[in-house]
XYZ file of C-alpha atoms in Angstrom:
761
model
C 0.000 0.000 0.000
C 1.324 3.422 -0.944
C -0.066 6.520 0.717
C 0.856 10.040 -0.341
C -0.039 12.768 2.113
C 1.028 16.231 3.241
C 3.044 18.559 1.064
C 6.462 20.190 1.206
C 6.162 23.041 -1.261
C 3.976 21.169 -3.668
C 5.983 17.940 -3.497
C 3.957 15.019 -2.132
C 5.602 13.277 0.813
C 5.183 9.509 0.855
C 4.547 7.526 4.011
C 6.086 4.429 2.422
C 9.818 4.142 2.905
C 12.125 4.857 -0.010
C 14.287 1.800 -0.550
C 17.700 1.842 -2.155
C 18.697 4.314 -4.859
C 21.244 6.087 -2.636
C 23.792 6.210 -5.445
C 21.105 7.253 -7.937
C 19.977 10.146 -5.704
C 23.564 11.244 -5.264
C 24.099 11.131 -9.030
C 20.954 13.197 -9.714
C 22.055 15.808 -7.195
C 25.577 15.876 -8.637
C 24.321 16.461 -12.168
C 21.854 19.146 -11.075
C 24.740 20.957 -9.453
C 26.015 21.921 -12.889
C 23.403 20.944 -15.484
C 20.310 23.080 -16.112
C 18.167 20.223 -17.444
C 18.311 16.567 -16.417
C 15.937 13.989 -17.879
C 15.434 10.649 -16.125
C 14.514 7.977 -18.646
C 13.602 4.337 -18.254
C 10.810 1.831 -18.750
C 7.443 2.119 -17.080
C 7.433 1.000 -13.459
C 11.177 1.479 -12.951
C 10.642 4.275 -10.419
C 11.510 7.455 -12.341
C 8.909 9.577 -10.552
C 9.767 8.416 -7.066
C 13.489 8.909 -7.678
C 12.858 12.429 -8.994
C 10.736 13.337 -5.964
C 13.228 11.944 -3.464
C 16.102 13.733 -5.184
C 14.106 16.972 -5.226
C 13.345 16.737 -1.519
C 16.996 15.951 -0.744
C 18.057 18.991 -2.807
C 15.656 21.394 -1.110
C 18.317 23.590 0.483
C 19.965 24.132 -2.886
C 16.760 25.720 -4.228
C 15.630 28.300 -1.648
C 13.048 29.889 -3.965
C 10.980 26.747 -4.358
C 10.682 23.203 -5.668
C 7.546 22.260 -7.583
C 6.127 19.087 -9.121
C 4.280 19.395 -12.445
C 2.324 16.155 -12.977
C 1.714 15.880 -16.719
C 0.151 12.408 -16.717
C -3.439 13.758 -16.817
C -2.644 16.316 -19.548
C -3.734 15.405 -23.059
C -3.654 18.766 -24.861
C -0.073 19.955 -25.566
C -1.254 23.572 -25.598
C -2.071 23.351 -21.878
C 1.371 22.206 -20.676
C 2.497 25.738 -19.788
C -0.728 26.577 -17.937
C -0.481 23.272 -16.046
C 3.033 24.191 -14.950
C 1.874 27.691 -13.973
C -0.890 26.244 -11.824
C 1.572 23.862 -10.151
C 3.823 26.730 -9.057
C 0.844 28.601 -7.616
C 0.319 31.136 -10.386
C -3.156 32.209 -11.408
C -4.179 31.564 -15.017
C -5.842 34.803 -16.108
C -5.325 34.210 -19.804
C -4.399 37.831 -20.511
C -0.829 36.946 -21.474
C 0.390 33.592 -22.813
C 0.909 31.233 -19.883
C 4.446 30.395 -20.991
C 5.529 34.052 -21.055
C 3.886 34.692 -17.697
C 5.541 31.644 -16.129
C 8.954 32.557 -17.575
C 8.708 36.046 -16.038
C 7.615 34.568 -12.723
C 10.568 32.165 -12.506
C 13.177 34.432 -14.115
C 14.906 35.554 -10.929
C 14.415 32.446 -8.827
C 16.853 29.744 -7.761
C 14.297 26.998 -8.053
C 13.733 23.431 -9.239
C 10.872 22.369 -11.494
C 10.086 18.636 -11.716
C 8.304 17.825 -14.982
C 6.839 14.354 -14.486
C 5.567 12.025 -17.254
C 6.654 13.995 -20.334
C 6.707 11.167 -22.877
C 3.323 11.882 -24.495
C 4.010 15.641 -24.648
C 7.678 15.731 -25.623
C 7.526 18.668 -28.047
C 5.486 20.850 -25.687
C 7.740 19.961 -22.746
C 10.829 20.744 -24.813
C 9.418 24.171 -25.669
C 8.512 24.794 -22.027
C 11.933 23.760 -20.736
C 13.821 25.737 -23.376
C 11.864 28.940 -22.738
C 12.037 28.737 -18.949
C 15.744 27.936 -18.858
C 16.518 30.804 -21.227
C 14.587 33.234 -19.037
C 15.817 31.971 -15.641
C 19.567 31.462 -15.272
C 19.186 30.042 -11.748
C 16.371 27.647 -12.648
C 16.905 23.879 -12.868
C 14.521 21.373 -14.473
C 14.341 17.673 -13.594
C 12.182 15.761 -16.085
C 10.961 12.160 -16.168
C 10.137 10.644 -19.522
C 10.416 7.452 -21.517
C 11.765 9.659 -24.310
C 14.358 12.433 -24.035
C 13.307 16.041 -24.687
C 16.070 16.516 -27.262
C 17.050 20.142 -26.583
C 20.561 21.616 -26.259
C 22.091 21.259 -22.820
C 19.945 18.279 -21.807
C 21.654 15.678 -19.625
C 20.125 12.195 -19.652
C 20.274 9.618 -16.868
C 18.758 6.195 -17.510
C 17.155 4.902 -14.327
C 18.085 1.252 -13.886
C 16.020 -1.378 -12.090
C 16.860 -1.957 -8.450
C 20.104 -3.828 -7.893
C 19.796 -7.589 -7.493
C 19.495 -9.013 -5.013
C 20.161 -6.279 -2.387
C 17.839 -3.373 -3.224
C 15.145 -5.522 -4.795
C 15.002 -7.859 -1.783
C 14.955 -4.881 0.581
C 11.942 -3.426 -1.240
C 10.130 -6.769 -1.266
C 10.724 -7.184 2.476
C 9.486 -3.647 3.215
C 6.296 -3.901 1.169
C 5.473 -7.488 2.150
C 5.838 -6.647 5.839
C 3.339 -3.779 5.360
C 0.614 -6.215 4.224
C 1.738 -9.213 6.317
C 3.469 -8.050 9.524
C 4.772 -11.527 10.303
C 6.602 -11.865 6.993
C 10.305 -12.674 7.364
C 13.146 -13.479 4.986
C 15.017 -16.489 6.297
C 17.565 -18.992 5.110
C 14.666 -21.274 4.245
C 13.008 -18.863 1.807
C 16.020 -16.813 0.675
C 16.401 -18.668 -2.608
C 12.722 -18.213 -3.452
C 12.868 -14.508 -2.546
C 15.864 -13.899 -4.788
C 14.301 -15.915 -7.628
C 11.151 -13.790 -7.330
C 13.101 -10.522 -7.449
C 15.232 -11.744 -10.336
C 12.138 -12.873 -12.211
C 10.673 -9.404 -11.720
C 13.956 -7.954 -12.982
C 14.182 -5.486 -10.124
C 11.266 -3.357 -11.370
C 9.887 -1.510 -8.306
C 6.251 -1.448 -9.463
C 6.352 -5.158 -10.296
C 7.863 -5.932 -6.883
C 5.199 -3.849 -5.114
C 2.418 -5.663 -6.959
C 3.935 -9.062 -6.169
C 4.506 -8.126 -2.518
C 0.799 -7.313 -2.117
C 0.055 -10.956 -3.035
C 2.219 -12.286 -0.210
C -0.669 -11.516 2.099
C -2.180 -14.846 1.005
C 0.595 -16.654 -0.903
C 3.966 -17.942 0.213
C 6.983 -16.687 -1.698
C 7.401 -20.128 -3.223
C 3.816 -20.134 -4.493
C 4.259 -16.665 -5.988
C 7.454 -17.743 -7.765
C 5.840 -20.858 -9.238
C 2.865 -18.951 -10.619
C 4.976 -16.184 -12.117
C 7.486 -18.527 -13.741
C 4.633 -20.438 -15.367
C 3.212 -17.185 -16.707
C 6.566 -15.937 -17.988
C 7.178 -19.248 -19.739
C 3.906 -18.816 -21.625
C 4.886 -15.289 -22.635
C 8.298 -16.249 -23.995
C 7.642 -19.711 -25.380
C 9.726 -21.298 -22.637
C 12.744 -18.996 -22.989
C 13.702 -17.224 -19.768
C 16.092 -14.811 -21.500
C 13.910 -13.232 -24.158
C 11.636 -11.185 -21.976
C 12.046 -7.366 -22.029
C 11.204 -5.287 -18.940
C 7.951 -4.065 -20.464
C 6.644 -7.632 -20.831
C 7.656 -8.406 -17.262
C 5.600 -5.503 -15.944
C 2.679 -6.306 -18.232
C 2.705 -9.900 -17.030
C 2.652 -8.717 -13.407
C -0.262 -6.389 -14.033
C -2.105 -9.140 -15.917
C -1.529 -11.492 -13.014
C -2.647 -8.922 -10.431
C -5.759 -8.257 -12.494
C -6.654 -11.935 -12.791
C -6.218 -12.497 -9.063
C -8.768 -9.755 -8.352
C -12.360 -10.797 -7.827
C -14.949 -9.928 -10.523
C -16.170 -6.813 -8.680
C -12.586 -5.655 -8.035
C -11.770 -5.987 -11.728
C -14.882 -4.066 -12.717
C -14.039 -1.270 -10.316
C -10.418 -1.155 -11.537
C -11.681 -0.776 -15.106
C -14.163 1.924 -14.219
C -11.773 3.926 -12.041
C -9.648 4.448 -15.160
C -12.062 7.162 -16.356
C -10.760 9.473 -13.619
C -7.956 11.871 -14.420
C -5.508 12.863 -11.692
C -7.436 11.639 -8.662
C -10.929 11.177 -7.272
C -12.985 11.164 -4.108
C -15.084 8.384 -2.645
C -18.339 10.129 -3.596
C -17.295 10.266 -7.251
C -16.238 6.607 -7.259
C -19.572 5.570 -5.729
C -21.681 7.621 -8.147
C -19.802 6.859 -11.343
C -18.520 3.313 -10.869
C -21.345 1.593 -8.970
C -23.960 -0.557 -10.691
C -23.978 -3.684 -12.868
C -21.705 -5.892 -10.781
C -20.471 -3.252 -8.325
C -23.086 -2.433 -5.657
C -22.733 1.120 -4.347
C -22.446 -0.046 -0.749
C -19.423 -2.208 -1.678
C -17.373 0.514 -3.414
C -15.507 1.587 -0.274
C -14.637 -1.995 0.653
C -13.523 -2.740 -2.915
C -11.377 0.392 -2.933
C -9.723 -0.732 0.286
C -8.932 -4.077 -1.301
C -7.411 -2.423 -4.376
C -5.359 -0.167 -2.102
C -4.032 -3.205 -0.256
C -3.009 -4.711 -3.610
C -1.086 -1.538 -4.635
C -3.501 -0.954 -7.518
C -4.974 2.234 -5.998
C -3.019 4.848 -4.045
C -4.433 6.940 -1.213
C -3.505 10.610 -1.260
C -4.527 13.783 0.521
C -5.445 17.153 -1.004
C -5.942 20.180 1.255
C -6.855 17.855 4.086
C -9.321 15.800 2.017
C -8.741 12.048 1.519
C -8.570 11.077 -2.141
C -7.474 8.206 -4.360
C -5.521 7.857 -7.587
C -4.104 5.216 -9.911
C -0.545 5.211 -11.184
C -0.600 6.058 -14.884
C 0.603 2.584 -15.896
C -2.194 0.980 -13.870
C -4.773 3.485 -15.137
C -3.903 2.834 -18.768
C -4.194 -0.898 -18.233
C -7.649 -0.439 -16.690
C -8.683 1.803 -19.585
C -7.720 -0.904 -22.079
C -9.852 -3.411 -20.199
C -12.723 -0.918 -19.959
C -12.592 -0.355 -23.710
C -12.582 -4.107 -24.350
C -15.637 -4.516 -22.124
C -17.741 -2.097 -24.194
C -18.435 0.057 -21.131
C -16.063 2.920 -21.887
C -18.465 5.412 -23.474
C -21.152 4.769 -20.871
C -18.683 5.368 -18.036
C -17.296 8.508 -19.665
C -20.807 9.937 -19.915
C -21.478 9.080 -16.268
C -18.201 10.775 -15.378
C -19.234 13.896 -17.318
C -22.725 13.964 -15.817
C -21.404 13.563 -12.267
C -19.099 16.556 -12.602
C -21.750 18.600 -14.395
C -24.110 18.011 -11.469
C -21.330 18.721 -8.964
C -20.449 22.034 -10.633
C -24.106 23.080 -10.986
C -24.732 22.441 -7.299
C -21.812 24.667 -6.320
C -22.917 27.431 -8.697
C -26.527 27.331 -7.479
C -25.490 27.390 -3.801
C -22.634 29.875 -4.162
C -24.176 32.725 -2.178
C -24.089 30.860 1.121
C -21.677 29.109 3.502
C -18.750 27.017 2.328
C -17.422 29.092 -0.568
C -13.749 28.470 0.283
C -14.391 24.726 0.569
C -16.295 24.761 -2.723
C -13.393 26.393 -4.552
C -10.950 23.942 -2.940
C -13.133 21.033 -4.100
C -13.181 22.380 -7.653
C -9.393 22.850 -7.606
C -8.984 19.242 -6.477
C -11.144 18.087 -9.396
C -9.676 20.433 -12.012
C -8.259 17.625 -14.186
C -11.540 15.694 -14.027
C -13.521 18.827 -14.871
C -11.443 19.386 -17.990
C -11.864 15.725 -18.945
C -15.633 16.091 -18.504
C -15.611 19.142 -20.783
C -13.703 17.112 -23.391
C -16.201 14.242 -23.318
C -17.913 13.598 -26.643
C -21.653 13.858 -26.242
C -24.353 16.507 -26.044
C -22.819 19.972 -26.713
C -25.551 21.527 -24.564
C -24.357 19.563 -21.524
C -20.810 20.758 -22.167
C -22.088 24.326 -22.488
C -23.993 24.039 -19.208
C -20.915 22.628 -17.443
C -18.680 25.430 -18.741
C -21.179 27.987 -17.406
C -21.627 26.216 -14.069
C -17.883 26.477 -13.470
C -18.075 30.300 -13.486
C -16.779 30.737 -9.931
C -13.966 28.243 -10.600
C -12.951 30.294 -13.628
C -13.424 33.746 -12.110
C -12.385 33.250 -8.474
C -10.460 29.966 -8.433
C -7.602 31.277 -10.564
C -8.505 29.800 -13.978
C -9.731 32.738 -16.063
C -7.596 31.774 -19.048
C -8.836 28.178 -19.045
C -12.393 29.419 -18.622
C -12.090 31.709 -21.605
C -10.784 28.893 -23.812
C -13.441 26.439 -22.688
C -16.337 28.900 -23.023
C -15.172 30.014 -26.477
C -15.069 26.392 -27.616
C -18.402 25.435 -26.037
C -20.249 28.473 -27.429
C -18.912 27.764 -30.916
C -20.050 24.120 -30.731
C -23.574 24.888 -29.482
C -25.042 27.948 -31.258
C -28.683 27.028 -30.582
C -30.695 29.647 -28.576
C -31.074 27.622 -25.380
C -31.066 28.482 -21.655
C -27.637 26.842 -21.406
C -26.300 29.219 -24.052
C -27.741 32.236 -22.237
C -25.955 31.240 -19.019
C -22.721 30.517 -20.884
C -22.886 33.883 -22.643
C -23.129 35.905 -19.447
C -20.413 33.765 -17.869
C -18.180 34.374 -20.892
C -18.971 38.084 -20.646
C -17.902 38.086 -16.991
C -14.634 36.310 -17.809
C -13.873 38.759 -20.618
C -14.602 41.751 -18.358
C -12.179 40.463 -15.736
C -9.578 40.015 -18.460
C -10.047 43.637 -19.515
C -11.560 42.670 -22.881
C -14.594 44.983 -22.757
C -15.496 44.873 -26.480
C -15.866 41.086 -26.451
C -17.651 41.203 -23.097
C -20.149 43.764 -24.370
C -20.782 41.676 -27.489
C -21.489 38.516 -25.508
C -23.621 40.317 -22.944
C -25.683 41.932 -25.703
C -26.372 38.529 -27.259
C -27.204 37.131 -23.830
C -29.640 40.002 -23.218
C -31.445 39.361 -26.500
C -31.641 35.636 -25.767
C -32.939 36.204 -22.232
C -35.809 38.305 -23.597
C -36.783 35.452 -25.920
C -36.523 32.886 -23.121
C -38.221 35.086 -20.497
C -35.662 34.241 -17.792
C -35.543 37.278 -15.444
C -32.869 35.915 -13.071
C -30.370 35.234 -15.865
C -31.372 38.618 -17.254
C -30.449 40.222 -13.933
C -26.971 38.676 -14.105
C -26.556 40.086 -17.609
C -27.784 43.520 -16.508
C -25.414 43.599 -13.508
C -22.423 42.784 -15.714
C -23.475 45.445 -18.202
C -23.429 47.793 -15.219
C -19.874 46.667 -14.433
C -18.838 47.405 -18.010
C -20.418 50.861 -17.794
C -18.435 51.618 -14.619
C -15.209 50.549 -16.269
C -15.998 52.918 -19.180
C -16.736 55.772 -16.750
C -20.457 55.892 -17.576
C -21.609 56.019 -13.962
C -25.231 57.165 -14.326
C -25.922 54.328 -16.765
C -24.249 51.888 -14.376
C -26.423 52.989 -11.433
C -29.577 52.373 -13.443
C -28.403 48.920 -14.537
C -27.371 47.899 -11.010
C -30.693 49.053 -9.562
C -32.608 47.002 -12.128
C -30.543 43.895 -11.376
C -30.952 44.339 -7.605
C -34.720 44.645 -7.954
C -34.972 41.354 -9.854
C -32.622 39.452 -7.537
C -34.334 40.818 -4.432
C -37.683 39.592 -5.683
C -36.299 36.125 -6.300
C -36.269 33.434 -3.636
C -33.811 34.468 -0.935
C -32.389 37.364 -2.919
C -28.808 36.421 -2.032
C -27.509 37.028 -5.555
C -28.258 40.739 -5.093
C -24.977 40.932 -3.138
C -23.041 41.157 -6.421
C -24.732 44.259 -7.886
C -25.211 45.810 -4.420
C -21.534 46.204 -3.591
C -20.893 47.500 -7.110
C -23.693 50.030 -6.718
C -22.131 51.148 -3.433
C -18.767 51.774 -5.154
C -20.443 53.581 -8.049
C -22.356 55.846 -5.680
C -19.101 56.666 -3.911
C -17.620 57.627 -7.290
C -20.591 59.949 -7.790
C -20.468 61.420 -4.289
C -23.917 60.011 -3.534
C -24.514 59.978 0.254
C -26.467 56.719 -0.126
C -23.250 54.793 -0.877
C -22.639 53.733 2.738
C -26.241 52.635 3.166
C -25.965 50.520 0.004
C -22.755 48.936 1.237
C -24.331 48.172 4.607
C -27.220 46.513 2.826
C -24.782 44.315 0.890
C -22.949 43.316 4.087
C -26.214 42.543 5.879
C -27.450 40.406 2.979
C -24.159 38.502 2.852
C -24.235 37.956 6.615
C -27.821 36.729 6.486
C -26.800 33.995 4.038
C -23.467 33.104 5.652
C -21.699 34.304 2.525
C -18.067 35.540 2.580
C -16.948 36.359 -0.964
C -19.464 39.167 -1.574
C -19.135 40.248 2.045
C -15.408 40.900 1.556
C -16.147 43.059 -1.484
C -18.880 44.907 0.391
C -16.528 45.638 3.306
C -14.005 46.964 0.798
C -16.702 49.168 -0.767
C -17.552 50.575 2.671
C -13.873 51.163 3.422
C -13.446 52.983 0.120
C -16.436 55.200 0.881
C -15.182 55.955 4.407
C -11.768 56.953 2.998
C -13.283 59.229 0.359
C -15.186 60.961 3.181
C -12.046 61.368 5.279
C -12.740 58.722 7.945
C -9.252 57.228 7.992
C -9.701 54.872 10.933
C -12.949 53.312 9.715
C -11.581 53.022 6.182
C -8.510 51.149 7.416
C -10.529 48.838 9.651
C -13.077 47.915 6.976
C -10.487 47.393 4.244
C -8.419 45.170 6.512
C -11.537 43.201 7.422
C -12.213 42.591 3.718
C -8.625 41.511 3.148
C -8.721 39.121 6.104
C -11.617 37.314 4.423
C -9.819 37.337 1.079
C -6.916 35.347 2.560
C -9.046 32.231 2.119
C -9.615 32.807 -1.591
C -7.271 32.688 -4.577
C -8.609 35.792 -6.316
C -5.814 38.127 -7.522
C -8.233 40.762 -8.810
C -9.952 41.272 -5.477
C -6.585 41.227 -3.709
C -5.201 43.881 -6.067
C -8.270 46.143 -5.734
C -8.331 45.947 -1.949
C -4.568 46.401 -1.571
C -4.741 49.429 -3.877
C -7.251 50.986 -1.506
C -5.100 50.081 1.500
C -2.164 51.885 -0.140
C -4.277 55.008 -0.676
C -5.455 54.963 2.921
C -1.919 54.455 4.217
C -0.521 57.332 2.133
C -3.278 59.720 3.187
C -2.456 58.794 6.788
C 1.112 60.032 6.272
C 3.014 56.713 6.163
C 4.424 57.071 2.664
C 7.144 54.452 3.121
C 4.598 51.722 3.824
C 2.313 53.049 1.103
C 5.209 52.646 -1.346
C 5.739 49.047 -0.277
C 2.018 48.376 -0.654
C 2.107 49.844 -4.160
C 5.025 47.503 -4.866
C 2.945 44.506 -3.793
C 0.054 45.757 -5.909
C 2.346 46.337 -8.893
C 3.470 42.711 -8.650
C -0.139 41.521 -8.633
C -1.165 43.714 -11.560
C 1.870 42.512 -13.511
C 0.819 38.895 -13.037
C -2.782 39.753 -13.914
C -1.708 41.536 -17.109
C -3.640 44.748 -16.537
C -3.764 47.611 -14.014
C -6.187 49.639 -11.944
C -7.206 51.750 -14.963
C -9.200 48.780 -16.263
C -11.667 49.392 -13.414
C -12.574 52.922 -14.358
C -11.102 56.433 -14.495
C -11.941 57.160 -10.842
C -9.778 54.299 -9.590
C -6.991 55.240 -12.006
C -7.099 58.821 -10.765
C -6.783 57.831 -7.105
C -3.855 55.536 -7.919
C -2.042 58.337 -9.735
C -2.577 60.809 -6.877
C -1.355 58.245 -4.335
C 1.757 57.557 -6.382
C 2.456 61.275 -6.817
C 2.156 61.898 -3.075
C 4.554 59.058 -2.240
C 7.124 60.261 -4.807
C 6.781 63.844 -3.566
C 7.563 62.808 0.022
C 10.135 60.042 -0.532
C 11.712 61.139 -3.781
C 11.888 59.000 -6.958
C 14.848 56.852 -5.863
C 13.438 56.025 -2.422
C 10.045 55.317 -3.972
C 11.616 52.860 -6.388
C 13.412 51.177 -3.498
C 10.123 50.886 -1.602
C 8.459 49.346 -4.657
C 11.287 46.852 -5.073
C 11.375 45.990 -1.364
C 7.836 44.623 -1.597
C 9.085 41.831 -3.861
C 6.975 39.240 -5.643
C 4.569 36.748 -4.101
C 3.561 33.261 -5.150
C -0.150 33.732 -4.438
C -2.731 36.431 -3.670
C -2.995 35.094 -0.101
C 0.738 35.634 0.481
C 0.546 39.095 -1.052
C -2.269 39.945 1.359
C -0.361 38.540 4.323
C 2.745 40.525 3.427
C 0.740 43.709 2.906
C -1.228 43.428 6.148
C 1.969 42.810 8.091
C 3.625 45.734 6.323
C 0.684 48.004 7.024
C 0.853 47.252 10.738
C 4.631 47.355 11.042
C 5.105 43.608 11.410
C 8.129 42.223 9.620
C 7.073 40.025 6.695
C 7.521 36.335 7.339
C 6.986 36.647 11.090
C 3.927 35.999 13.130
C 1.980 39.186 13.815
C 2.609 40.409 17.331
C -0.217 39.880 19.793
C -1.669 43.344 20.370
C -1.372 44.675 23.884
C -4.289 44.236 26.185
C -5.687 47.686 25.502
C -8.662 48.687 27.602
C -11.780 47.288 25.981
C -15.351 48.161 26.843
C -16.429 44.615 25.962
C -16.861 41.773 28.371
C -15.176 38.423 27.798
C -18.332 36.938 26.257
C -18.855 40.017 24.081
C -15.309 39.669 22.763
C -16.062 36.040 21.851
C -19.199 37.138 20.027
C -17.351 39.973 18.251
C -14.710 37.514 17.035
C -17.393 35.286 15.489
C -19.174 38.283 13.943
C -15.838 39.168 12.290
C -15.747 35.656 10.805
C -19.045 36.331 9.050
C -21.216 34.121 11.270
C -24.892 34.951 11.718
C -26.424 35.265 15.191
C -27.967 31.830 14.784
C -24.603 30.231 13.985
C -22.922 32.113 16.831
C -25.578 30.782 19.201
C -24.872 27.237 18.016
C -21.107 27.682 18.356
C -21.255 29.131 21.868
C -24.213 26.987 23.005
C -26.322 30.052 23.771
C -29.868 30.995 22.920
C -30.474 33.108 19.842
C -32.011 35.826 22.025
C -28.895 35.968 24.224
C -26.645 36.405 21.202
C -28.945 39.106 19.819
C -28.527 40.940 23.123
C -24.742 40.616 23.061
C -24.553 42.007 19.519
C -26.718 44.993 20.469
C -24.538 45.637 23.534
C -21.400 45.538 21.376
C -22.877 48.037 18.946
C -23.903 50.353 21.770
C -20.541 50.210 23.581
C -18.492 50.776 20.435
C -20.883 53.318 18.931
C -21.398 51.236 15.807
C -24.520 50.832 13.733
C -23.601 47.693 11.796
C -21.953 44.291 11.986
C -19.474 45.426 9.338
C -18.102 48.046 11.732
C -17.773 45.386 14.447
C -15.806 43.221 11.992
C -13.587 46.141 11.076
C -12.943 47.004 14.738
C -12.025 43.396 15.470
C -9.670 43.168 12.474
C -7.857 46.309 13.635
C -7.692 45.620 17.352
C -7.768 41.813 17.596
C -8.020 41.700 21.369
C -6.282 38.671 22.832
C -8.381 35.568 23.336
C -9.681 35.316 26.920
């Protein structure tokens, strides 16, 4: 059994011991000391991936700027190799610039190691990726695994041999057999059989692991007899004419035949997954016709114990995966069975339903978890979109993934998939209407207003024909966003108000949060005194539904309005509160907008040095995004320019440039936010924020507990459940907090808490 859990950087750490290969690891590290590109070649199952990972972990100190694994096994489209690598290193795919150029700029100044795993089916694309990255980054090293070399200048090649016989091979067999049969021992009595088994398996690690799993029920002698009979059949009696590939194939065949009928069926059906999968997906997609749903978990456990399925962990969630060699074998068997197309359609339908559920329930609790779940299933989602079948289902899936595209860091992928789906399904259907407004949203976030306006106009016409007011409200709200970005504020106000009216009349009205916070910002632009009231309404609506994403934007809108009206303290508190929420998301656009505002507030408060560093952080984000603050309207661009001018006037051009540079780059929006919040409060980046002193607080211990939960976005009902209090008691505490602090809203309580963070009682 192999279990991969935890992460160091993005390298999976295995709980199984790594046997042998000491000289191989040393050789890999020696070559990487001077070579820029090293490719590990060898037959399937020889252990190229595991050797690369162990060597990368052992070399960690040599690459202080990061070590990343790019798993290319699930990738089928060569054009997505660069974006896959960008995602692996934590970059956000916004699609504004080519992913390869963006990744090259990101890695250019880093002393880092990139592990490109399973390149053989994408050799040309991997060669282009490696050549471009190495040319741009003189301190970058690339370690590739492939059955075929990349064939570019400067490439060093190391052929990974099988484990040495008998020492390393026997050591691996002992280790893996003991894991499934604790009483297993190698003795004088069975030594000859053990060595014959390892020699027959030619030292291939995967073959040895598969054979070891069978020693749970067989003696070594029995295993040897069965394998030698099988090998004799393969080679016509000759024991010297068998290449490594046939050895591994024979082992997989044997493992397959020793599985029970239900285990074989499940193995076949699991091959439709790409990358990994959860138990719920396995139960929904693979159950039926020989595999009862209630038996899926038990069957999975049996396949894990036989080293057919691996257990892994992603962001704390247990998941499963098949090694690519095992998956391909299962796919062959699935194709032979005639079940392949049926299973692929079930796979597509499962993920379409999964994505639709998340989209429909977005404005409620669990948004961070929903985005994490979609990230975990990214490879399966792309496979579902590639499934041949009804183009309308593909169109609906592409639209349902709107929050994955727009807030999960995959704008570029979303744009490509929506373009393709819209072209393939031109019929005037509800699915097309939803896909059109989703595509319009993606294009707006990319700064492509002409295309966005075109798609939104078509969506508006289609909505009128279909008489779908809720979809029409989404279209209207995005047309309002486009109007703001063009500086046409009066038109935007009218559009937002129309969208809010429709959403508010719908069941629950939660989707009104989106146009509400935009209306609040637009009213601030116009100097409308109703801006704060509109922002408060957005916060209250988000709180009522346990929603965080829109709440963060609404807090930012309130902070922006407070700053425009000269209330420095409230502006800082509310903006920080919005940023604290944004830590849990992977949204560079929201991070850049909120950090821009924080820089303006900081400069107007007189701390121009910190404002310069904040502008440096923001500049890094905008550079990665491929646009700047001007894309969000002339008002925002004007405030940015005035902030920059004030910082230069106080610090001078040279000191300002030093402050910009000191901010450095960041691997993710969350890290940029963390750095900026620490910088804004005087905490050194990379250190834990200091616990604020126990300043006098008018709140009681219980009121501080309640305030902390209010700041987390919890409703009074949820606070009551968490603290085991009655709803009425919590209502009273919240009113007391408001009265003592002189606040009129929960948003102000959240902002006060984010600024003061009184120590836990």
